[in-house]
mmCIF file of C-alpha atoms in Angstrom:
data_model
loop_
_atom_site.group_PDB
_atom_site.id
_atom_site.type_symbol
_atom_site.label_atom_id
_atom_site.label_comp_id
_atom_site.label_asym_id
_atom_site.label_seq_id
_atom_site.Cartn_x
_atom_site.Cartn_y
_atom_site.Cartn_z
ATOM 1 C CA MET V 44 -0.151 0.122 -0.087
ATOM 2 C CA ILE V 45 2.752 2.394 0.580
ATOM 3 C CA LEU V 46 4.523 1.603 -2.446
ATOM 4 C CA LEU V 47 1.110 2.481 -4.240
ATOM 5 C CA LEU V 48 0.968 5.682 -2.369
ATOM 6 C CA LEU V 49 4.483 6.638 -3.212
ATOM 7 C CA LYS V 50 4.181 5.722 -6.886
ATOM 8 C CA ASN V 51 1.000 7.740 -7.304
ATOM 9 C CA LYS V 52 2.553 10.857 -5.661
ATOM 10 C CA ILE V 53 5.387 10.722 -8.130
ATOM 11 C CA ILE V 54 2.900 10.220 -10.966
ATOM 12 C CA SER V 55 1.382 13.526 -9.689
ATOM 13 C CA TYR V 56 4.936 15.382 -10.253
ATOM 14 C CA GLU V 57 5.378 14.162 -13.835
ATOM 15 C CA ALA V 58 3.971 17.582 -15.657
ATOM 16 C CA LYS V 59 6.356 19.249 -13.172
ATOM 17 C CA LEU V 60 9.117 17.272 -13.294
ATOM 18 C CA GLY V 61 9.423 17.006 -17.165
ATOM 19 C CA SER V 62 9.915 13.816 -19.000
ATOM 20 C CA GLU V 63 13.773 13.284 -18.281
ATOM 21 C CA LYS V 64 13.610 13.921 -14.411
ATOM 22 C CA TYR V 65 10.186 12.143 -14.310
ATOM 23 C CA GLU V 66 11.994 9.066 -15.878
ATOM 24 C CA LEU V 67 15.028 9.292 -13.189
ATOM 25 C CA VAL V 68 12.572 9.624 -10.316
ATOM 26 C CA ARG V 69 10.744 6.617 -11.345
ATOM 27 C CA ILE V 70 13.981 4.666 -11.622
ATOM 28 C CA MET V 71 14.756 5.568 -8.024
ATOM 29 C CA PHE V 72 11.178 3.889 -7.491
ATOM 30 C CA SER V 73 11.681 0.793 -9.249
ATOM 31 C CA ASN V 74 14.986 0.398 -7.878
ATOM 32 C CA ILE V 75 13.681 -0.358 -4.351
ATOM 33 C CA LEU V 76 10.951 -2.798 -5.234
ATOM 34 C CA LYS V 77 13.675 -5.899 -5.051
ATOM 35 C CA ASP V 78 13.971 -4.771 -1.117
ATOM 36 C CA CYS V 79 10.693 -4.065 -0.096
ATOM 37 C CA ASN V 80 8.887 -7.388 -0.558
ATOM 38 C CA ILE V 81 8.275 -10.627 1.184
ATOM 39 C CA MET V 82 11.587 -12.190 -0.423
ATOM 40 C CA SER V 83 13.670 -10.050 2.005
ATOM 41 C CA PHE V 84 15.266 -11.884 4.731
ATOM 42 C CA THR V 85 18.678 -11.701 6.951
ATOM 43 C CA ASN V 86 21.104 -13.848 7.805
ATOM 44 C CA VAL V 87 24.524 -13.810 9.123
ATOM 45 C CA GLY V 88 25.972 -15.768 6.268
ATOM 46 C CA TRP V 89 24.555 -13.834 3.742
ATOM 47 C CA GLN V 90 25.789 -10.158 3.307
ATOM 48 C CA GLY V 91 27.097 -9.797 6.602
ATOM 49 C CA GLY V 92 23.396 -10.114 8.186
ATOM 50 C CA ALA V 93 22.171 -6.800 6.138
ATOM 51 C CA PRO V 94 18.882 -7.482 4.739
ATOM 52 C CA THR V 95 19.045 -9.299 1.485
ATOM 53 C CA ALA V 96 16.746 -9.852 -1.382
ATOM 54 C CA TRP V 97 16.657 -11.805 -4.397
ATOM 55 C CA SER V 98 19.331 -14.435 -3.607
ATOM 56 C CA LYS V 99 17.953 -16.931 -5.996
ATOM 57 C CA HIS V 100 17.424 -16.641 -9.615
ATOM 58 C CA ALA V 101 13.668 -17.481 -8.923
ATOM 59 C CA TYR V 102 10.731 -16.170 -6.591
ATOM 60 C CA TRP V 103 11.516 -17.351 -3.242
ATOM 61 C CA ILE V 104 10.140 -16.472 -0.043
ATOM 62 C CA PRO V 105 12.112 -17.295 2.923
ATOM 63 C CA ASN V 106 11.147 -18.874 6.152
ATOM 64 C CA GLN V 107 11.218 -15.515 8.103
ATOM 65 C CA PHE V 108 10.518 -12.473 6.160
ATOM 66 C CA CYS V 109 12.408 -9.538 7.058
ATOM 67 C CA GLU V 110 10.478 -5.953 6.580
ATOM 68 C CA VAL V 111 12.594 -3.325 5.082
ATOM 69 C CA SER V 112 11.585 0.173 5.824
ATOM 70 C CA LEU V 113 10.510 1.645 2.613
ATOM 71 C CA ILE V 114 11.560 5.869 3.242
ATOM 72 C CA PRO V 115 15.214 4.706 3.953
ATOM 73 C CA ALA V 116 15.433 2.063 1.033
ATOM 74 C CA PHE V 117 14.207 5.187 -1.222
ATOM 75 C CA ASP V 118 16.645 7.413 0.010
ATOM 76 C CA LYS V 119 19.305 5.276 -0.686
ATOM 77 C CA SER V 120 17.938 4.734 -4.154
ATOM 78 C CA VAL V 121 18.013 8.517 -4.601
ATOM 79 C CA SER V 122 21.577 8.835 -3.442
ATOM 80 C CA ARG V 123 22.665 5.911 -5.853
ATOM 81 C CA VAL V 124 21.120 7.761 -8.956
ATOM 82 C CA MET V 125 22.410 10.991 -7.970
ATOM 83 C CA ALA V 126 26.200 9.529 -7.592
ATOM 84 C CA SER V 127 25.597 8.061 -11.042
ATOM 85 C CA ILE V 128 24.514 11.346 -12.496
ATOM 86 C CA LYS V 129 27.453 13.011 -10.634
ATOM 87 C CA PHE V 130 30.050 10.559 -11.895
ATOM 88 C CA ASN V 131 29.000 10.773 -15.357
ATOM 89 C CA ASN V 132 29.193 14.373 -15.411
ATOM 90 C CA SER V 133 32.594 14.241 -13.396
ATOM 91 C CA ILE V 134 34.716 12.226 -16.181
ATOM 92 C CA ASP V 135 36.463 13.674 -18.873
ATOM 93 C CA TYR V 136 34.468 12.599 -21.994
ATOM 94 C CA ASN V 137 31.536 14.191 -23.730
ATOM 95 C CA PRO V 138 29.757 11.496 -25.494
ATOM 96 C CA SER V 139 27.711 12.643 -28.462
ATOM 97 C CA ARG V 140 24.347 10.707 -28.434
ATOM 98 C CA THR V 141 22.412 9.393 -31.525
ATOM 99 C CA THR V 142 19.250 7.734 -32.405
ATOM 100 C CA SER V 143 20.588 7.178 -35.932
ATOM 101 C CA ILE V 144 22.769 4.224 -36.766
ATOM 102 C CA GLU V 145 24.007 6.133 -39.657
ATOM 103 C CA GLU V 146 25.178 8.817 -37.728
ATOM 104 C CA LEU V 147 27.289 6.316 -35.623
ATOM 105 C CA ILE V 148 28.680 4.440 -38.306
ATOM 106 C CA SER V 149 29.581 7.896 -40.087
ATOM 107 C CA ASN V 150 31.285 9.032 -36.867
ATOM 108 C CA ASN V 151 29.050 11.721 -36.438
ATOM 109 C CA ALA V 152 28.131 10.353 -33.184
ATOM 110 C CA ASN V 153 29.909 8.007 -30.640
ATOM 111 C CA VAL V 154 26.837 6.780 -28.507
ATOM 112 C CA LEU V 155 23.618 4.934 -29.636
ATOM 113 C CA LEU V 156 21.404 3.144 -27.029
ATOM 114 C CA HIS V 157 19.209 0.966 -29.409
ATOM 115 C CA ASN V 158 16.446 -0.986 -27.550
ATOM 116 C CA ALA V 159 15.802 -3.677 -30.005
ATOM 117 C CA PRO V 160 16.970 -7.261 -30.760
ATOM 118 C CA VAL V 161 20.200 -7.484 -33.229
ATOM 119 C CA GLY V 162 18.028 -9.392 -35.731
ATOM 120 C CA HIS V 163 15.387 -6.632 -35.756
ATOM 121 C CA ALA V 164 18.007 -3.661 -35.723
ATOM 122 C CA ASP V 165 18.264 -2.107 -39.131
ATOM 123 C CA ILE V 166 22.173 -2.244 -38.865
ATOM 124 C CA PRO V 167 23.920 -2.319 -42.656
ATOM 125 C CA ASP V 168 26.171 -5.558 -43.444
ATOM 126 C CA ASN V 169 29.979 -5.311 -42.506
ATOM 127 C CA SER V 170 29.759 -2.215 -40.502
ATOM 128 C CA MET V 171 30.473 -3.132 -36.802
ATOM 129 C CA ASP V 172 34.228 -3.149 -35.644
ATOM 130 C CA ALA V 173 33.448 -5.408 -32.378
ATOM 131 C CA ILE V 174 30.397 -7.134 -30.873
ATOM 132 C CA ILE V 175 30.731 -7.829 -27.040
ATOM 133 C CA THR V 176 27.885 -9.639 -25.573
ATOM 134 C CA ASP V 177 26.837 -11.433 -22.217
ATOM 135 C CA PRO V 178 24.419 -14.109 -23.610
ATOM 136 C CA PRO V 179 21.621 -15.975 -21.290
ATOM 137 C CA TYR V 180 23.112 -18.729 -19.611
ATOM 138 C CA GLY V 181 20.764 -21.616 -20.997
ATOM 139 C CA SER V 182 18.087 -22.169 -18.300
ATOM 140 C CA ASN V 183 19.856 -20.717 -15.090
ATOM 141 C CA VAL V 184 18.059 -17.276 -15.359
ATOM 142 C CA GLN V 185 14.263 -16.836 -16.564
ATOM 143 C CA TYR V 186 15.049 -13.216 -17.384
ATOM 144 C CA LEU V 187 11.424 -12.260 -18.828
ATOM 145 C CA GLU V 188 9.473 -14.189 -16.361
ATOM 146 C CA LEU V 189 11.629 -12.891 -13.661
ATOM 147 C CA SER V 190 11.103 -9.288 -15.124
ATOM 148 C CA HIS V 191 7.273 -9.495 -14.260
ATOM 149 C CA PHE V 192 8.169 -8.552 -10.671
ATOM 150 C CA TRP V 193 8.764 -4.984 -12.046
ATOM 151 C CA TYR V 194 6.911 -4.903 -15.115
ATOM 152 C CA PRO V 195 3.302 -4.304 -13.474
ATOM 153 C CA TRP V 196 4.619 -1.459 -11.454
ATOM 154 C CA ASN V 197 6.173 0.251 -14.677
ATOM 155 C CA GLN V 198 4.151 -1.147 -17.564
ATOM 156 C CA ASP V 199 2.885 2.402 -18.268
ATOM 157 C CA LEU V 200 6.396 3.287 -19.290
ATOM 158 C CA TYR V 201 6.784 0.645 -22.014
ATOM 159 C CA ASP V 202 6.063 1.337 -25.874
ATOM 160 C CA ARG V 203 5.273 -2.383 -25.910
ATOM 161 C CA TYR V 204 4.667 -5.913 -24.657
ATOM 162 C CA PRO V 205 8.334 -7.918 -24.197
ATOM 163 C CA ILE V 206 8.396 -10.420 -26.721
ATOM 164 C CA PHE V 207 8.913 -13.584 -24.937
ATOM 165 C CA GLU V 208 9.127 -15.877 -27.795
ATOM 166 C CA LEU V 209 12.496 -14.071 -29.003
ATOM 167 C CA GLU V 210 14.119 -14.524 -25.600
ATOM 168 C CA ALA V 211 17.004 -17.006 -25.892
ATOM 169 C CA VAL V 212 16.501 -19.139 -22.826
ATOM 170 C CA ALA V 213 15.480 -22.528 -22.148
ATOM 171 C CA ASN V 214 12.607 -23.048 -19.105
ATOM 172 C CA ARG V 215 13.504 -24.977 -16.458
ATOM 173 C CA LYS V 216 9.787 -25.883 -15.819
ATOM 174 C CA LYS V 217 8.169 -27.723 -18.562
ATOM 175 C CA GLY V 218 4.728 -28.755 -20.040
ATOM 176 C CA PHE V 219 2.908 -25.382 -19.911
ATOM 177 C CA ASN V 220 1.890 -23.217 -22.854
ATOM 178 C CA GLY V 221 5.119 -21.488 -24.483
ATOM 179 C CA ALA V 222 7.683 -23.411 -22.705
ATOM 180 C CA LYS V 223 10.956 -23.097 -24.641
ATOM 181 C CA SER V 224 13.437 -26.373 -24.895
ATOM 182 C CA LEU V 225 17.153 -26.143 -25.283
ATOM 183 C CA TYR V 226 16.409 -26.538 -29.060
ATOM 184 C CA ASP V 227 14.553 -23.541 -28.837
ATOM 185 C CA TYR V 228 17.254 -21.735 -26.773
ATOM 186 C CA GLU V 229 19.932 -23.029 -29.703
ATOM 187 C CA TYR V 230 17.501 -21.343 -32.551
ATOM 188 C CA ASN V 231 17.021 -18.168 -31.130
ATOM 189 C CA LEU V 232 20.682 -17.891 -30.117
ATOM 190 C CA TYR V 233 21.666 -18.667 -33.824
ATOM 191 C CA GLU V 234 19.016 -15.929 -35.201
ATOM 192 C CA VAL V 235 20.885 -13.350 -33.038
ATOM 193 C CA PHE V 236 24.637 -14.538 -33.870
ATOM 194 C CA ARG V 237 23.632 -14.879 -37.555
ATOM 195 C CA SER V 238 22.740 -11.415 -37.477
ATOM 196 C CA ALA V 239 25.802 -10.394 -35.427
ATOM 197 C CA CYS V 240 28.142 -12.111 -38.041
ATOM 198 C CA ARG V 241 26.157 -10.100 -40.710
ATOM 199 C CA VAL V 242 26.608 -6.865 -39.506
ATOM 200 C CA LEU V 243 30.649 -7.182 -38.240
ATOM 201 C CA LYS V 244 33.341 -6.328 -40.545
ATOM 202 C CA PRO V 245 35.369 -9.295 -41.781
ATOM 203 C CA GLU V 246 38.461 -10.690 -39.551
ATOM 204 C CA ARG V 247 36.817 -8.752 -36.509
ATOM 205 C CA TYR V 248 35.857 -10.069 -33.384
ATOM 206 C CA LEU V 249 32.883 -11.362 -31.351
ATOM 207 C CA SER V 250 33.686 -11.636 -27.486
ATOM 208 C CA LEU V 251 31.317 -13.158 -25.076
ATOM 209 C CA THR V 252 31.488 -14.637 -21.312
ATOM 210 C CA PHE V 253 29.539 -18.001 -20.516
ATOM 211 C CA ASN V 254 29.537 -20.729 -18.010
ATOM 212 C CA ASN V 255 27.124 -23.693 -16.882
ATOM 213 C CA LYS V 256 27.068 -26.986 -15.343
ATOM 214 C CA ASP V 257 24.823 -28.351 -18.329
ATOM 215 C CA ILE V 258 26.962 -29.217 -21.262
ATOM 216 C CA CYS V 259 23.742 -28.758 -23.500
ATOM 217 C CA SER V 260 23.698 -25.015 -22.977
ATOM 218 C CA TRP V 261 27.408 -24.647 -24.090
ATOM 219 C CA LEU V 262 26.826 -26.988 -26.929
ATOM 220 C CA ALA V 263 23.657 -24.896 -28.075
ATOM 221 C CA LEU V 264 25.697 -21.417 -27.494
ATOM 222 C CA LEU V 265 28.762 -22.927 -29.430
ATOM 223 C CA PHE V 266 26.623 -24.573 -32.227
ATOM 224 C CA SER V 267 24.915 -21.037 -32.772
ATOM 225 C CA ILE V 268 27.967 -19.394 -33.016
ATOM 226 C CA PHE V 269 29.752 -21.601 -35.301
ATOM 227 C CA ARG V 270 26.706 -22.220 -37.417
ATOM 228 C CA SER V 271 26.728 -18.280 -37.871
ATOM 229 C CA GLY V 272 29.938 -18.103 -39.648
ATOM 230 C CA PHE V 273 32.525 -17.424 -37.032
ATOM 231 C CA ALA V 274 35.407 -19.037 -35.919
ATOM 232 C CA TYR V 275 37.022 -19.778 -32.515
ATOM 233 C CA ASP V 276 39.804 -17.683 -31.369
ATOM 234 C CA ASN V 277 40.514 -17.920 -27.642
ATOM 235 C CA MET V 278 39.012 -18.920 -24.554
ATOM 236 C CA TYR V 279 40.114 -18.396 -20.754
ATOM 237 C CA PHE V 280 38.883 -18.020 -17.395
ATOM 238 C CA GLN V 281 38.052 -15.110 -15.276
ATOM 239 C CA ASP V 282 37.447 -15.585 -11.468
ATOM 240 C CA GLY V 283 34.206 -14.348 -10.048
ATOM 241 C CA VAL V 284 33.315 -11.331 -8.241
ATOM 242 C CA LYS V 285 33.594 -12.003 -4.486
ATOM 243 C CA ASN V 286 30.230 -10.657 -3.790
ATOM 244 C CA TYR V 287 28.715 -13.272 -6.094
ATOM 245 C CA ARG V 288 29.501 -15.867 -3.551
ATOM 246 C CA GLN V 289 26.481 -14.331 -1.490
ATOM 247 C CA THR V 290 23.836 -15.799 -4.023
ATOM 248 C CA ALA V 291 22.153 -19.525 -3.755
ATOM 249 C CA HIS V 292 23.694 -20.331 -6.865
ATOM 250 C CA THR V 293 27.143 -19.839 -5.950
ATOM 251 C CA LYS V 294 26.861 -21.075 -2.454
ATOM 252 C CA ALA V 295 25.822 -24.404 -3.653
ATOM 253 C CA LYS V 296 28.267 -27.360 -4.077
ATOM 254 C CA GLY V 297 30.094 -27.588 -7.488
ATOM 255 C CA SER V 298 29.147 -24.371 -8.676
ATOM 256 C CA PRO V 299 31.028 -22.690 -11.283
ATOM 257 C CA TYR V 300 32.394 -19.544 -9.744
ATOM 258 C CA GLY V 301 33.681 -17.122 -12.522
ATOM 259 C CA ASP V 302 33.157 -17.175 -15.961
ATOM 260 C CA PHE V 303 34.950 -18.175 -19.492
ATOM 261 C CA ILE V 304 35.784 -15.609 -21.887
ATOM 262 C CA TYR V 305 35.426 -16.546 -25.649
ATOM 263 C CA THR V 306 36.754 -14.681 -28.539
ATOM 264 C CA PHE V 307 35.449 -15.507 -31.974
ATOM 265 C CA LYS V 308 36.543 -14.329 -35.229
ATOM 266 C CA LYS V 309 34.534 -13.722 -38.619
ATOM 267 C CA ILE V 310 36.688 -15.606 -40.731
ATOM 268 C CA ASP V 311 36.319 -18.784 -43.031
ATOM 269 C CA VAL V 312 38.060 -21.991 -41.562
ATOM 270 C CA VAL V 313 37.946 -25.353 -42.976
ATOM 271 C CA PRO V 314 36.492 -27.803 -40.415
ATOM 272 C CA VAL V 315 38.420 -30.447 -39.044
ATOM 273 C CA LYS V 316 36.344 -33.090 -40.506
ATOM 274 C CA ALA V 317 32.969 -33.289 -42.211
ATOM 275 C CA TYR V 318 30.344 -35.053 -39.914
ATOM 276 C CA LEU V 319 27.464 -37.079 -41.485
ATOM 277 C CA THR V 320 25.630 -38.531 -38.597
ATOM 278 C CA GLU V 321 25.083 -37.608 -34.692
ATOM 279 C CA GLU V 322 26.173 -40.641 -33.570
ATOM 280 C CA GLU V 323 29.484 -40.056 -35.005
ATOM 281 C CA PHE V 324 29.893 -36.638 -33.353
ATOM 282 C CA ILE V 325 28.509 -38.182 -29.752
ATOM 283 C CA ARG V 326 31.563 -40.774 -29.913
ATOM 284 C CA ASP V 327 34.202 -38.168 -30.338
ATOM 285 C CA ILE V 328 32.808 -35.888 -27.904
ATOM 286 C CA ASP V 329 32.381 -38.756 -25.468
ATOM 287 C CA ASN V 330 36.138 -39.606 -26.211
ATOM 288 C CA ILE V 331 37.171 -35.971 -24.783
ATOM 289 C CA PHE V 332 34.539 -35.561 -21.766
ATOM 290 C CA LEU V 333 34.200 -39.088 -20.682
ATOM 291 C CA GLN V 334 37.698 -39.849 -20.004
ATOM 292 C CA ASN V 335 38.996 -41.088 -16.439
ATOM 293 C CA ILE V 336 40.185 -37.782 -15.104
ATOM 294 C CA ASP V 337 41.078 -36.342 -11.550
ATOM 295 C CA CYS V 338 38.928 -33.336 -11.056
ATOM 296 C CA ASN V 339 38.619 -31.435 -7.967
ATOM 297 C CA ASP V 340 37.134 -27.908 -6.559
ATOM 298 C CA GLU V 341 40.843 -26.343 -7.109
ATOM 299 C CA ASN V 342 41.336 -27.421 -10.663
ATOM 300 C CA ARG V 343 37.885 -28.160 -12.451
ATOM 301 C CA ASN V 344 37.831 -24.791 -14.318
ATOM 302 C CA ASP V 345 41.270 -25.906 -15.944
ATOM 303 C CA VAL V 346 40.420 -29.040 -16.482
ATOM 304 C CA ILE V 347 36.728 -27.847 -18.324
ATOM 305 C CA LEU V 348 38.836 -25.313 -20.356
ATOM 306 C CA HIS V 349 41.574 -27.953 -21.331
ATOM 307 C CA MET V 350 38.412 -30.287 -22.265
ATOM 308 C CA PHE V 351 36.634 -27.522 -24.188
ATOM 309 C CA GLU V 352 39.744 -26.644 -26.540
ATOM 310 C CA ASP V 353 40.127 -30.449 -27.432
ATOM 311 C CA ALA V 354 36.129 -30.435 -27.807
ATOM 312 C CA ILE V 355 35.955 -26.924 -29.974
ATOM 313 C CA PRO V 356 37.112 -27.850 -33.362
ATOM 314 C CA LEU V 357 34.846 -30.874 -33.633
ATOM 315 C CA ILE V 358 31.904 -28.694 -32.304
ATOM 316 C CA ASN V 359 32.783 -26.468 -34.994
ATOM 317 C CA ALA V 360 32.721 -28.874 -37.495
ATOM 318 C CA PHE V 361 29.437 -30.442 -36.715
ATOM 319 C CA ALA V 362 28.107 -27.098 -36.599
ATOM 320 C CA LYS V 363 29.469 -26.531 -40.058
ATOM 321 C CA THR V 364 29.069 -29.595 -41.980
ATOM 322 C CA TYR V 365 26.114 -31.597 -40.276
ATOM 323 C CA LEU V 366 23.888 -28.637 -38.683
ATOM 324 C CA ARG V 367 24.229 -26.292 -42.143
ATOM 325 C CA VAL V 368 22.659 -29.500 -44.047
ATOM 326 C CA ASN V 369 20.296 -31.039 -41.481
ATOM 327 C CA GLU V 370 19.321 -27.934 -39.647
ATOM 328 C CA THR V 371 18.183 -29.985 -36.519
ATOM 329 C CA HIS V 372 19.404 -32.595 -33.886
ATOM 330 C CA GLN V 373 18.549 -34.591 -31.037
ATOM 331 C CA LEU V 374 21.898 -34.112 -29.248
ATOM 332 C CA TYR V 375 20.560 -33.218 -25.836
ATOM 333 C CA GLU V 376 18.886 -36.359 -25.059
ATOM 334 C CA HIS V 377 22.519 -37.769 -24.895
ATOM 335 C CA PHE V 378 24.129 -34.665 -23.472
ATOM 336 C CA ASN V 379 21.800 -34.370 -20.427
ATOM 337 C CA LYS V 380 22.211 -32.510 -17.020
ATOM 338 C CA LYS V 381 23.860 -36.204 -15.605
ATOM 339 C CA TYR V 382 26.599 -35.806 -18.254
ATOM 340 C CA LEU V 383 29.125 -33.340 -16.458
ATOM 341 C CA ALA V 384 28.053 -35.027 -13.106
ATOM 342 C CA LYS V 385 31.440 -36.190 -12.709
ATOM 343 C CA LEU V 386 33.193 -33.014 -13.145
ATOM 344 C CA TYR V 387 30.500 -31.087 -11.050
ATOM 345 C CA ASP V 388 29.647 -33.591 -8.559
ATOM 346 C CA ILE V 389 26.097 -32.903 -9.154
ATOM 347 C CA THR V 390 22.809 -34.847 -9.591
ATOM 348 C CA ASN V 391 19.824 -34.442 -12.306
ATOM 349 C CA GLU V 392 17.701 -32.577 -9.435
ATOM 350 C CA ASP V 393 16.461 -29.220 -10.102
ATOM 351 C CA GLU V 394 18.584 -26.439 -8.448
#
C-alpha cells in the first residue's frame, strides 16, 4: 500500500518534473521494489546479516520475512542515482548521442542506445568493428519471467509488451503453454549470432562470457555461433566477483564461480572433418569428456577449459557440416544434466 501511495505521488509530479527528471524518479522508485517485498530476509551468512533480497534466480519466499522500511530504501536509491549522475558529469568524456545508426557509423556520433534485438535492428552489413555480449546462460536465469516482478509497476513506461518468444532461454519448468526447450534456446541464439555475423566487419571479433554446469547449454551456444559463420579464436577463465558468493547458486556445492571468456573471429576456417551422423559426433565428444580424469574444486575450471579446447574443433565441424545441411538434431537427449556430473559432483535434480 505504501509503495502504491509513493508511486501515485510521483505520478502527480510528472508534468512539473518534465520527462527526463520524471523518468529518473521512476527509476529511483523501481530500484527499491527488489528490497521492499516478502522475499527480503536476514542471515549472518549472507551479506553480513544486512537485509538481502533476490538471492536466487527465482521467486522465493524465505522462512522468515525481514521487513524493510520503504523511506530509507528510497533515500538510498535516490543517493545511488544522484551519485551516478554526478560521476557521469565528472568524467572527461563528452559523448555525442544519437538515435541514428547511420550517424554512428559515419562517426558523427559515438553513443547509440538501441532498444531492439539485433535481428530486428536495421544495422548495415559489415559495419561493426566489434561485438561484446553476455548471452543468457541456458536455463539458469529466466530473465523475462523474473522481470514480471517489475513490469506491473512500470508498464505505463513501456512502448510495447516484451516479446517472450524471442528470448534465448530454456525454461526449467516444462509442460506449460509457451515453454521453451534447449532446442528453442539454440535456435534463438542462432538468430542473434547470424545477425551479429552479418553486421560485423570481416576478420573482426565477437567476445562473450559464459558458464554453465549443463553441457547442453555450452553446445547450444557454440553450435549457434559456429553455424553463423564465426571461427574460434581463444578462451580463458576469469575468477568470479567476491560478492557473487552471496547468491544461492554460487553457494551450492560444485557451482561454477567465475566465467569463461570466449573470443571468435568472422573468418572462414575449414572444419577438421565432415560429420554425416550425430552418432559419430557423440562418440568423438564422449572420448574427450568421459575420460578418466582427476577433477576437484581447485582444478575444475582448468580441466573444463582444456577439455573444451580439445572439443571446440569438433563442435565447430559439426555445426558447419552436419547442422548446415540438416538444421536440427537430437543431441540433448544424450548430453543431459548428468553428463558432466563427474566434473561438478551434481545430480539431475533441479537446483
